[in-house]
Every structure is written in C-alpha cells, then in structure tokens.
GROMACS .gro file of C-alpha atoms in nm:
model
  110
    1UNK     CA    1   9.585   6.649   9.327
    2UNK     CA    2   9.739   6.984   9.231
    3UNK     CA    3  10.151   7.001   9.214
    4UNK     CA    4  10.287   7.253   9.455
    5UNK     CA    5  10.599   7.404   9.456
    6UNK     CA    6  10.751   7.663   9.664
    7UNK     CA    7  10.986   7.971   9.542
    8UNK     CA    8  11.096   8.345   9.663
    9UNK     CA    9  11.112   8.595   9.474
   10UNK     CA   10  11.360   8.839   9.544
   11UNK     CA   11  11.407   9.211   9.367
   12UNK     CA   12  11.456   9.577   9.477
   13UNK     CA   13  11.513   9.546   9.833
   14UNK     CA   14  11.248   9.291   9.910
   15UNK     CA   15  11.192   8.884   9.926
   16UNK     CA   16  10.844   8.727   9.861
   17UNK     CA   17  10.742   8.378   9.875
   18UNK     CA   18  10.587   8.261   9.591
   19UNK     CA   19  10.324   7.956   9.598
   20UNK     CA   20  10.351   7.792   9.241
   21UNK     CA   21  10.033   7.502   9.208
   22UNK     CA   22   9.934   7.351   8.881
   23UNK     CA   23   9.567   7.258   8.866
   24UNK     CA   24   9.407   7.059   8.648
   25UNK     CA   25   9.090   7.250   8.632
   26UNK     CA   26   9.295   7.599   8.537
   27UNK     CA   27   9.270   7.724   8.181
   28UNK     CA   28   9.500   8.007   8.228
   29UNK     CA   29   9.793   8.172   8.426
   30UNK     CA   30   9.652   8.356   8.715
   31UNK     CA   31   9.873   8.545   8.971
   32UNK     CA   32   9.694   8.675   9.334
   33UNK     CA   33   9.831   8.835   9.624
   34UNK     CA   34   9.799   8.700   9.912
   35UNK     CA   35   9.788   8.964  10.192
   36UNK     CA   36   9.687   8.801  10.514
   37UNK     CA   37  10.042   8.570  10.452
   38UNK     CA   38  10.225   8.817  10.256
   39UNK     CA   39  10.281   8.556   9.970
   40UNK     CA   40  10.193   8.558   9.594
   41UNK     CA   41  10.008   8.277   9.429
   42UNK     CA   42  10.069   8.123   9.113
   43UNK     CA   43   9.812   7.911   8.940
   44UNK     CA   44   9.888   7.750   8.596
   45UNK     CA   45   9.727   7.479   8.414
   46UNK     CA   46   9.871   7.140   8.374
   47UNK     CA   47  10.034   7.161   8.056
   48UNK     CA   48  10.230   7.487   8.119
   49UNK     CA   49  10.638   7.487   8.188
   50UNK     CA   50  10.694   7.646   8.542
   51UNK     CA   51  10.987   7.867   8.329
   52UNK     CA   52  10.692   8.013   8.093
   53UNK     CA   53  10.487   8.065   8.429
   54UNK     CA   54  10.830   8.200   8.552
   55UNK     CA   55  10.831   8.467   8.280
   56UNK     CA   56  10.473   8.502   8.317
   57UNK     CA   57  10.572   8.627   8.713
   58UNK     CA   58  10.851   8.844   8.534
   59UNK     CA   59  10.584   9.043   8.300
   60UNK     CA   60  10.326   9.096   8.653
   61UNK     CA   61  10.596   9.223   8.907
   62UNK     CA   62  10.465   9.614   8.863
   63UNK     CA   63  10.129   9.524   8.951
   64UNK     CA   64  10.237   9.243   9.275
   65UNK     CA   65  10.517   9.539   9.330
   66UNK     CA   66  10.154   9.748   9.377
   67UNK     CA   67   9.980   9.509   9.577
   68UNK     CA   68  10.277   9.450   9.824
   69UNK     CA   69  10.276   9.868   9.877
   70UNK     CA   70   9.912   9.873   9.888
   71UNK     CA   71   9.899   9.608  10.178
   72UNK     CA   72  10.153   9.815  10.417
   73UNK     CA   73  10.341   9.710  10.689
   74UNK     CA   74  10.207   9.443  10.985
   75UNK     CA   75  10.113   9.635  11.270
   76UNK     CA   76  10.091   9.459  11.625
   77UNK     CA   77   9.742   9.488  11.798
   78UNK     CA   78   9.855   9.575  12.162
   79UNK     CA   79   9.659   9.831  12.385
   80UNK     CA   80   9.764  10.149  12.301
   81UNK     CA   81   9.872  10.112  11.911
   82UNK     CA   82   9.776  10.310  11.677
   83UNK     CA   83   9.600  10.211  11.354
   84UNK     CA   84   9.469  10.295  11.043
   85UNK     CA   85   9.066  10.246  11.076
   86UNK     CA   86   8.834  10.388  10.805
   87UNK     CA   87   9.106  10.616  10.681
   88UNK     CA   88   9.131  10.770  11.043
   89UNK     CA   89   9.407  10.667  11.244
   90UNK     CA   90   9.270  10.494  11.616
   91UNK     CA   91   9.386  10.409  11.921
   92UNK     CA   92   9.357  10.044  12.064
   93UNK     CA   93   9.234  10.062  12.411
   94UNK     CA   94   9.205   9.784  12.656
   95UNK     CA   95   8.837   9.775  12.813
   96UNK     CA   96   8.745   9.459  12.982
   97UNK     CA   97   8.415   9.613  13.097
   98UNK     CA   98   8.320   9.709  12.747
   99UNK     CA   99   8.069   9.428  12.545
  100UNK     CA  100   8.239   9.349  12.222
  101UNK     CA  101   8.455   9.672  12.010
  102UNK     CA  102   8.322   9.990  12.065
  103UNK     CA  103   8.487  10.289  11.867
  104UNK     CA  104   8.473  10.648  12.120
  105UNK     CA  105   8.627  10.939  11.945
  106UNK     CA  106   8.978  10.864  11.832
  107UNK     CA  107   8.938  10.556  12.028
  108UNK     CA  108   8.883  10.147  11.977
  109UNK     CA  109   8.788   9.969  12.308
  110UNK     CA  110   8.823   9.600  12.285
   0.00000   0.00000   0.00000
C-alpha cells in the first residue's frame, strides 16, 4: 500500500496542496497537476527521501507555477455566467424545455 503524506506549498502569493505518495511500482520522481482539485501530485519511488523529492518540487515550481496559470480561476455554473467555451466566451442559459446542451449564438442552454 502506497505511503501518503499531505503538504502545502506556499510561494509568491499563493498556497497549494501538495499530495506526496511513495509507490512501490515508481522508478522515478514524477510531479502532475491536478486541475479538477487544484492540488499537485508527487509520486516517488520507495527508496527516495521525501527532502530529495522536496528539492525535486523546488527545481519544478516554474513549470506547476505554469500549470496553476494555465488552469485559471473556478468559475460558478449558474444561469446567466459567462464562460470561456472553445475560445469564445458563452452565456449559461437556463432552458428546461431544451433536450440535453444546446449552444445558440453566444448562448449555452442547459
């Protein structure tokens, strides 16, 4: 069973949690971004300190700095947001009589 451990992260003006699992099956230090929970992952194999994983964090936080940007702000789905769709922003609309989402124009009816 993997070893889980939980940490946040903290620079520039921001905090992210960090997920830190050793697997036995891993070969090397992988770190993903996580953006449906806004967390980073951190995978290292068994016989790897969590300080040299640590460092290994310290040398990636450009690129998860990148991801983080890349993944924008949440946005609430409520009739009558606005969101980015397809590079064009859309309006949510409300249509109960609709059959599944329809997109009209500059407009998503759920």
């Amino acid at each position: 069973m993997p070893m889980t451990k939980f940490v946040q992260l903290a620079w520039e003006e921001m905090t992210v949690p960090l997920q830190v699992r050793k697997r036995r099956g891993s070969r090397r230090m992988r770190l993903t971004w996580q953006p449906l929970t806004r967390s980073a992952l951190l995978t290292l194999p068994p016989h790897v300190p969590l300080k040299e994983g640590m460092r290994f964090v310290e040398s990636r936080k450009p690129w998860l700095y990148r991801q983080i940007q890349a993944t924008g702000e949440r946005v609430a789905l409520t009739p009558e947001t606005v969101i980015p769709l397809l590079g064009a922003r859309v309006r949510i609309v409300h249509a109960p009589e609709a059959r599944g989402v329809t997109r009209q124009a500059e407009c998503l009816l759920v």
